[in-house]
Tab-separated table of C-alpha atoms and ligand atoms in Angstrom:
chain	number	residue	atom	x	y	z
A	1	MET	CA	-46.081	42.089	-28.156
A	2	SER	CA	-48.440	41.176	-31.584
A	3	ALA	CA	-51.253	43.592	-32.108
A	4	VAL	CA	-53.135	46.533	-29.889
A	5	THR	CA	-55.908	47.834	-30.547
A	6	VAL	CA	-57.681	51.152	-28.929
A	7	ARG	CA	-61.174	52.554	-29.961
A	8	VAL	CA	-61.529	56.191	-29.696
A	9	PRO	CA	-64.062	58.890	-29.544
A	10	ALA	CA	-65.616	61.578	-31.245
A	11	LYS	CA	-67.123	64.802	-30.328
A	12	VAL	CA	-69.311	67.379	-29.756
A	13	ASN	CA	-68.940	71.381	-28.633
A	14	LEU	CA	-70.938	71.586	-26.888
A	15	GLN	CA	-69.789	75.814	-26.141
A	16	LEU	CA	-66.859	76.769	-28.734
A	17	GLY	CA	-66.039	80.322	-27.532
A	18	VAL	CA	-64.357	81.782	-30.710
A	19	GLY	CA	-61.763	84.731	-29.437
A	20	PRO	CA	-59.702	86.811	-31.503
A	21	LEU	CA	-56.887	86.302	-34.258
A	22	ARG	CA	-52.750	85.026	-32.070
A	23	ASP	CA	-49.933	85.948	-33.550
A	24	ASP	CA	-49.521	82.473	-34.199
A	25	GLY	CA	-52.168	81.683	-36.547
A	26	TYR	CA	-54.321	79.999	-34.312
A	27	HIS	CA	-57.381	81.501	-32.206
A	28	ASP	CA	-57.747	81.892	-28.239
A	29	LEU	CA	-60.941	79.455	-27.849
A	30	VAL	CA	-63.208	77.763	-24.669
A	31	ASN	CA	-63.729	74.992	-26.185
A	32	VAL	CA	-67.205	72.789	-24.180
A	33	PHE	CA	-66.050	68.609	-25.210
A	34	HIS	CA	-67.496	66.205	-24.812
A	35	ALA	CA	-67.128	63.169	-25.758
A	36	VAL	CA	-69.007	60.750	-27.805
A	37	SER	CA	-70.301	57.296	-28.638
A	38	LEU	CA	-69.067	57.187	-32.389
A	39	PHE	CA	-66.042	55.585	-31.745
A	40	ASP	CA	-63.082	54.746	-34.607
A	41	GLU	CA	-61.085	52.283	-34.017
A	42	VAL	CA	-56.605	51.967	-34.668
A	43	THR	CA	-55.169	48.833	-34.873
A	44	ALA	CA	-51.065	49.025	-34.461
A	45	ARG	CA	-49.191	45.594	-35.025
A	46	PRO	CA	-45.273	44.993	-35.705
A	47	ALA	CA	-44.323	45.909	-39.258
A	48	GLU	CA	-41.014	46.586	-41.317
A	49	ARG	CA	-41.717	50.101	-42.035
A	50	LEU	CA	-44.289	52.725	-40.536
A	51	GLU	CA	-47.296	51.553	-43.346
A	52	ILE	CA	-51.332	53.590	-42.952
A	53	ARG	CA	-54.212	51.912	-43.882
A	54	VAL	CA	-57.488	53.281	-43.638
A	55	GLU	CA	-61.176	51.548	-44.212
A	56	ALA	CA	-64.392	52.162	-42.805
A	57	ALA	CA	-66.126	50.166	-40.019
A	58	PRO	CA	-68.383	47.891	-40.797
A	59	HIS	CA	-71.883	49.145	-41.195
A	60	SER	CA	-70.313	52.724	-41.615
A	61	ARG	CA	-70.750	54.499	-44.637
A	62	VAL	CA	-67.748	56.483	-44.115
A	63	ALA	CA	-66.476	58.087	-46.913
A	64	VAL	CA	-62.429	57.871	-46.281
A	65	GLY	CA	-61.249	58.564	-49.729
A	66	GLY	CA	-59.902	61.720	-48.478
A	67	VAL	CA	-57.796	60.039	-45.635
A	68	PRO	CA	-54.076	60.553	-46.678
A	69	THR	CA	-52.362	57.573	-46.434
A	70	GLY	CA	-49.115	58.435	-46.074
A	71	GLY	CA	-46.295	60.445	-44.068
A	72	ASP	CA	-48.600	63.995	-43.125
A	73	ASN	CA	-51.581	61.479	-42.016
A	74	LEU	CA	-51.856	62.262	-38.235
A	75	ALA	CA	-52.014	59.344	-36.523
A	76	ALA	CA	-48.624	58.855	-38.111
A	77	LYS	CA	-47.713	60.962	-37.305
A	78	ALA	CA	-48.926	60.569	-33.997
A	79	ALA	CA	-46.639	56.981	-33.973
A	80	ARG	CA	-43.485	59.134	-35.345
A	81	ALA	CA	-43.401	61.093	-32.293
A	82	VAL	CA	-43.920	58.018	-29.846
A	83	ALA	CA	-40.614	56.589	-31.525
A	84	ALA	CA	-38.818	59.916	-30.559
A	85	ARG	CA	-39.425	60.150	-27.484
A	86	LEU	CA	-38.867	56.554	-26.200
A	87	GLY	CA	-35.746	56.393	-28.847
A	88	THR	CA	-36.540	54.125	-30.968
A	89	GLU	CA	-38.351	53.134	-34.747
A	90	PRO	CA	-41.653	54.031	-35.962
A	91	ARG	CA	-42.091	50.058	-37.251
A	92	VAL	CA	-45.335	49.920	-37.601
A	93	ALA	CA	-48.852	49.268	-39.816
A	94	LEU	CA	-51.564	51.013	-38.814
A	95	ARG	CA	-55.022	50.161	-39.853
A	96	ILE	CA	-57.532	52.369	-39.056
A	97	ARG	CA	-61.939	52.069	-38.926
A	98	LYS	CA	-62.845	55.077	-39.219
A	99	ALA	CA	-67.072	55.550	-38.232
A	100	ILE	CA	-66.366	58.764	-37.431
A	101	PRO	CA	-67.016	61.060	-41.008
A	102	VAL	CA	-63.811	62.735	-42.099
A	103	ALA	CA	-63.907	66.950	-41.942
A	104	GLY	CA	-66.910	66.116	-40.804
A	105	GLY	CA	-66.032	68.870	-37.067
A	106	MET	CA	-66.101	66.142	-35.048
A	107	ALA	CA	-62.469	65.639	-34.323
A	108	GLY	CA	-61.684	61.754	-36.338
A	109	GLY	CA	-57.796	62.677	-37.496
A	110	SER	CA	-57.554	64.356	-33.760
A	111	ALA	CA	-59.110	60.879	-33.236
A	112	ASP	CA	-57.303	58.418	-34.994
A	113	ALA	CA	-53.606	59.928	-34.120
A	114	ALA	CA	-55.545	60.107	-29.672
A	115	ALA	CA	-55.122	56.565	-30.269
A	116	ALA	CA	-51.879	55.905	-32.228
A	117	LEU	CA	-50.240	57.751	-29.569
A	118	VAL	CA	-52.043	54.815	-27.301
A	119	ALA	CA	-51.297	52.274	-29.204
A	120	CYS	CA	-48.109	52.809	-29.949
A	121	ALA	CA	-46.705	53.550	-26.488
A	122	ARG	CA	-48.741	50.089	-25.115
A	123	LEU	CA	-47.236	48.226	-28.310
A	124	TRP	CA	-42.981	49.617	-27.378
A	125	ASP	CA	-43.991	49.833	-23.793
A	126	ASP	CA	-40.956	45.970	-23.194
A	127	ARG	CA	-40.643	47.101	-19.666
A	128	GLU	CA	-37.156	48.008	-19.895
A	129	ARG	CA	-37.887	51.357	-21.161
A	130	PRO	CA	-39.943	53.957	-18.934
A	131	ALA	CA	-43.983	53.121	-19.832
A	132	LEU	CA	-45.609	56.980	-21.482
A	133	SER	CA	-48.067	58.140	-19.052
A	134	ARG	CA	-51.510	59.654	-19.979
A	135	ASP	CA	-49.963	62.558	-19.011
A	136	ASP	CA	-47.083	62.873	-21.898
A	137	LEU	CA	-49.996	61.265	-24.567
A	138	VAL	CA	-51.484	64.874	-23.479
A	139	GLU	CA	-48.560	66.589	-23.895
A	140	ILE	CA	-47.463	65.235	-27.500
A	141	GLY	CA	-50.459	64.929	-28.053
A	142	ALA	CA	-50.864	68.473	-28.373
A	143	ASP	CA	-48.201	69.016	-30.544
A	144	LEU	CA	-50.847	66.617	-32.978
A	145	GLY	CA	-53.001	68.911	-33.040
A	146	SER	CA	-55.522	70.929	-30.464
A	147	ASP	CA	-58.397	68.772	-30.254
A	148	VAL	CA	-55.922	65.415	-30.066
A	149	PRO	CA	-55.354	65.967	-25.548
A	150	PHE	CA	-58.795	65.783	-25.144
A	151	ALA	CA	-59.508	62.811	-27.493
A	152	VAL	CA	-56.965	60.611	-25.849
A	153	LEU	CA	-58.743	61.995	-22.563
A	154	GLY	CA	-62.397	61.434	-22.987
A	155	GLY	CA	-64.975	62.518	-20.680
A	156	THR	CA	-66.444	66.320	-20.793
A	157	ALA	CA	-63.439	68.830	-20.728
A	158	VAL	CA	-62.439	72.596	-21.071
A	159	GLY	CA	-60.540	73.688	-23.749
A	160	THR	CA	-58.436	76.780	-23.504
A	161	GLY	CA	-55.828	78.333	-25.446
A	162	ARG	CA	-56.223	76.750	-28.609
A	163	GLY	CA	-58.469	74.205	-27.123
A	164	GLU	CA	-55.252	72.001	-25.112
A	165	ARG	CA	-54.729	73.090	-22.502
A	166	LEU	CA	-58.492	71.033	-20.289
A	167	THR	CA	-59.502	70.817	-17.348
A	168	PRO	CA	-62.575	68.273	-16.919
A	169	ALA	CA	-65.729	69.283	-16.777
A	170	LEU	CA	-69.140	68.151	-13.593
A	171	THR	CA	-71.565	65.644	-15.588
A	172	ARG	CA	-73.997	63.885	-14.331
A	173	GLY	CA	-76.478	60.709	-16.205
A	174	VAL	CA	-76.453	60.666	-20.063
A	175	PHE	CA	-76.665	62.454	-22.870
A	176	HIS	CA	-78.093	61.664	-25.984
A	177	TRP	CA	-77.124	62.647	-29.242
A	178	VAL	CA	-78.657	62.195	-33.019
A	179	PHE	CA	-75.944	63.627	-35.765
A	180	ALA	CA	-76.542	64.324	-39.236
A	181	THR	CA	-74.238	64.152	-41.082
A	182	ALA	CA	-73.188	65.552	-44.856
A	183	ASP	CA	-70.932	64.673	-48.014
A	184	GLY	CA	-68.412	66.756	-48.055
A	185	GLY	CA	-66.396	68.008	-45.463
A	186	LEU	CA	-65.461	71.953	-44.845
A	187	SER	CA	-61.719	73.045	-44.226
A	188	THR	CA	-61.019	74.161	-40.467
A	189	PRO	CA	-58.782	76.165	-41.635
A	190	ALA	CA	-61.163	77.324	-43.872
A	191	VAL	CA	-64.239	78.136	-41.526
A	192	TYR	CA	-61.597	79.784	-38.353
A	193	GLY	CA	-60.994	82.379	-42.236
A	194	GLU	CA	-64.700	82.453	-42.546
A	195	CYS	CA	-65.766	83.629	-39.175
A	196	ASP	CA	-62.516	86.126	-39.228
A	197	ARG	CA	-64.025	87.377	-42.049
A	198	ILE	CA	-67.544	87.837	-40.927
A	199	ARG	CA	-65.881	89.177	-37.809
A	200	LEU	CA	-64.629	92.106	-39.789
A	201	ALA	CA	-67.392	93.275	-42.723
A	202	GLU	CA	-69.700	93.004	-39.535
A	203	GLY	CA	-66.904	95.651	-38.051
A	204	ARG	CA	-67.242	93.591	-34.036
A	205	PRO	CA	-63.891	93.183	-33.092
A	206	PRO	CA	-63.907	89.876	-31.291
A	207	GLU	CA	-63.646	89.717	-27.536
A	208	ARG	CA	-62.462	87.255	-25.073
A	209	ALA	CA	-64.577	83.903	-25.029
A	210	GLU	CA	-65.879	82.823	-21.816
A	211	VAL	CA	-67.168	79.661	-20.140
A	212	SER	CA	-71.496	79.649	-20.367
A	213	GLU	CA	-72.405	79.110	-16.240
A	214	ALA	CA	-75.424	78.087	-17.667
A	215	LEU	CA	-73.555	75.710	-19.896
A	216	MET	CA	-71.393	73.852	-16.348
A	217	THR	CA	-74.783	74.656	-14.550
A	218	ALA	CA	-76.536	72.488	-17.001
A	219	LEU	CA	-73.900	69.323	-17.361
A	220	ALA	CA	-73.193	69.206	-12.929
A	221	THR	CA	-76.946	69.133	-12.860
A	222	GLY	CA	-77.980	66.391	-15.708
A	223	ASP	CA	-80.468	68.673	-16.900
A	224	ALA	CA	-81.314	67.795	-20.812
A	225	LYS	CA	-83.705	70.815	-21.259
A	226	ALA	CA	-80.701	73.450	-20.379
A	227	LEU	CA	-77.449	72.123	-21.855
A	228	GLY	CA	-79.975	71.563	-25.290
A	229	ALA	CA	-80.279	76.088	-24.877
A	230	ALA	CA	-77.098	76.893	-23.420
A	231	LEU	CA	-75.264	75.103	-26.522
A	232	THR	CA	-73.478	77.278	-28.564
A	233	ASN	CA	-70.888	77.678	-32.043
A	234	ASP	CA	-69.372	81.162	-33.007
A	235	LEU	CA	-68.276	78.731	-35.522
A	236	GLN	CA	-71.652	78.302	-36.501
A	237	PRO	CA	-72.123	81.387	-38.585
A	238	ALA	CA	-69.368	80.596	-40.812
A	239	ALA	CA	-69.958	77.101	-41.719
A	240	LEU	CA	-73.313	78.064	-42.220
A	241	SER	CA	-72.061	80.626	-44.967
A	242	LEU	CA	-69.360	77.981	-46.576
A	243	ARG	CA	-72.218	75.530	-46.805
A	244	PRO	CA	-75.851	76.561	-46.675
A	245	SER	CA	-78.056	73.755	-46.743
A	246	LEU	CA	-76.721	73.301	-42.769
A	247	ARG	CA	-79.664	75.646	-42.097
A	248	ARG	CA	-82.603	73.783	-43.091
A	249	THR	CA	-80.959	70.021	-41.024
A	250	LEU	CA	-81.419	72.922	-37.881
A	251	ASP	CA	-84.236	73.821	-38.716
A	252	ALA	CA	-85.492	70.264	-39.403
A	253	GLY	CA	-84.292	68.918	-36.962
A	254	ARG	CA	-85.217	71.422	-34.566
A	255	ASP	CA	-89.167	71.162	-35.598
A	256	LEU	CA	-88.390	67.686	-35.058
A	257	GLY	CA	-88.297	67.951	-31.286
A	258	ALA	CA	-83.981	68.249	-30.640
A	259	ILE	CA	-84.472	69.736	-27.183
A	260	GLY	CA	-80.751	71.718	-28.897
A	261	ALA	CA	-79.341	71.697	-32.218
A	262	LEU	CA	-76.210	73.157	-34.155
A	263	VAL	CA	-72.471	72.691	-35.548
A	264	SER	CA	-70.362	69.946	-34.496
A	265	GLY	CA	-67.285	72.696	-33.990
A	266	SER	CA	-66.437	73.238	-37.940
A	267	GLY	CA	-69.107	70.969	-39.349
A	268	PRO	CA	-70.543	70.526	-41.201
A	269	THR	CA	-72.196	67.285	-38.956
A	270	CYS	CA	-74.521	68.464	-37.353
A	271	ALA	CA	-75.680	67.666	-33.876
A	272	PHE	CA	-79.143	67.171	-32.063
A	273	LEU	CA	-79.796	66.580	-28.309
A	274	ALA	CA	-83.682	64.290	-27.025
A	275	GLU	CA	-83.832	64.317	-23.718
A	276	THR	CA	-84.323	60.684	-23.166
A	277	ASP	CA	-82.863	57.411	-25.555
A	278	GLU	CA	-86.224	57.121	-26.909
A	279	ASP	CA	-86.740	60.708	-28.210
A	280	ALA	CA	-83.279	60.301	-29.855
A	281	ALA	CA	-84.040	56.892	-31.172
A	282	GLY	CA	-88.000	58.839	-32.952
A	283	LEU	CA	-85.644	62.132	-34.411
A	284	ALA	CA	-83.149	60.208	-35.623
A	285	GLU	CA	-86.362	58.227	-37.756
A	286	ALA	CA	-87.243	61.202	-38.295
A	287	LEU	CA	-84.976	63.656	-39.626
A	288	ASP	CA	-83.621	60.712	-42.187
A	289	GLY	CA	-87.019	60.304	-43.198
A	290	ALA	CA	-86.629	63.987	-44.306
A	291	GLY	CA	-83.568	63.567	-46.002
A	292	VAL	CA	-81.728	66.738	-44.505
A	293	ALA	CA	-78.233	64.494	-43.930
A	294	ALA	CA	-75.974	62.770	-45.665
A	295	GLN	CA	-76.549	59.504	-42.933
A	296	VAL	CA	-78.401	59.746	-39.350
A	297	VAL	CA	-75.999	58.022	-36.225
A	298	ARG	CA	-77.021	58.186	-32.972
A	299	ALA	CA	-74.865	58.546	-29.942
A	300	SER	CA	-74.655	59.267	-26.166
A	301	GLY	CA	-71.772	61.157	-24.140
A	302	PRO	CA	-70.293	61.433	-22.481
A	303	VAL	CA	-67.812	59.000	-22.850
A	304	PRO	CA	-63.760	57.361	-22.103
A	305	GLY	CA	-60.520	59.023	-24.263
A	306	ALA	CA	-58.704	55.824	-25.965
A	307	THR	CA	-59.410	52.962	-24.610
A	308	VAL	CA	-57.020	49.746	-25.464
A	309	ILE	CA	-59.428	47.089	-26.328
B	401	LIG	O1	-54.635	72.823	-34.296
B	401	LIG	P1	-54.207	71.896	-35.457
B	401	LIG	O2	-54.145	71.715	-36.874
B	401	LIG	O3	-56.315	70.808	-35.212
B	401	LIG	O4	-55.906	73.407	-36.117
B	401	LIG	C1	-56.531	73.002	-37.076
B	401	LIG	C2	-56.686	75.019	-38.274
B	401	LIG	O5	-57.640	75.529	-36.965
B	401	LIG	C3	-55.695	75.527	-37.369
B	401	LIG	O6	-54.806	75.926	-39.076
B	401	LIG	C4	-56.039	76.549	-37.089
B	401	LIG	O7	-56.400	77.431	-38.927
B	401	LIG	C5	-57.971	76.782	-37.160
B	401	LIG	N1	-57.735	76.295	-35.614
B	401	LIG	C6	-58.072	78.633	-35.195
B	401	LIG	N2	-57.304	77.990	-33.424
B	401	LIG	C7	-57.811	77.050	-32.455
B	401	LIG	C8	-57.963	76.002	-33.225
B	401	LIG	C9	-58.057	75.889	-34.809
B	401	LIG	O8	-57.019	79.107	-35.927
B	401	LIG	N3	-58.245	77.670	-31.390
């Protein structure tokens, strides 16, 4: 096989319930992931040695400068993990075309790792060896990062543990989103750290997070207004504390008619829900004009996870 290209979606967290800090440095979560139609593409080609090239997707204005191109790129780790599992060498060139914001709270790095898992597994599947199943790739992905298993599967799913144990959620219809990106990313560990700091300062010991029944019902019935009202993110106060300008972005989206608004994951991307595709188009245009975002992009969800194209 000469080349395999995999398309992989970004995610937004519909509920990010952050529980206590565990001994291993992670937090117990209730993490409702939702894959949206904003995609990175990873192409894998046979090569002498593992190589990584990262570029912005055509027509996207993603700043790719901060993405590592060496062995510590998460997609490179994914290639090595698949090679190790298949008992082969990671002789592959990976070209990563990014439309998902870098360090934006939309799991772009995890998405690229998931795409690399799927691409390398296909590239090195020479039929003599047993192919790796999607479950195998989910399992390998969990060792790479908490959000990688979801990027393999896509759709809408409830993640527990550190977010890697997934149960698909029942959904109906399509949800229409507008995303406001920000210049400069936020570090995920720094945002979790700030969340711990705020809770300690306020004397509020974290409780175990529970799945929101209102959210699950809204998803199952396809009720966008109810979904908008049920969106929650326990990391939002921490992201706002580290990046106070996001408050203006969230307020602008609400004032311009979004039926739900929240910081996506650890931020700084803000996510806005609209009732219809038309509403999303109007909201995106108005937000763009308000000058509260680096870039405004529309997407819908749920969409499938990493897919060979
Ligand atoms: O799993 P991943 O490498 O993507 O996590 C990045 C960082 O986010 C972790 O090092 C940790 O600081 C934080 N994190 C956490 N609890 C989780 C997931 C991530 O504290 N459940």
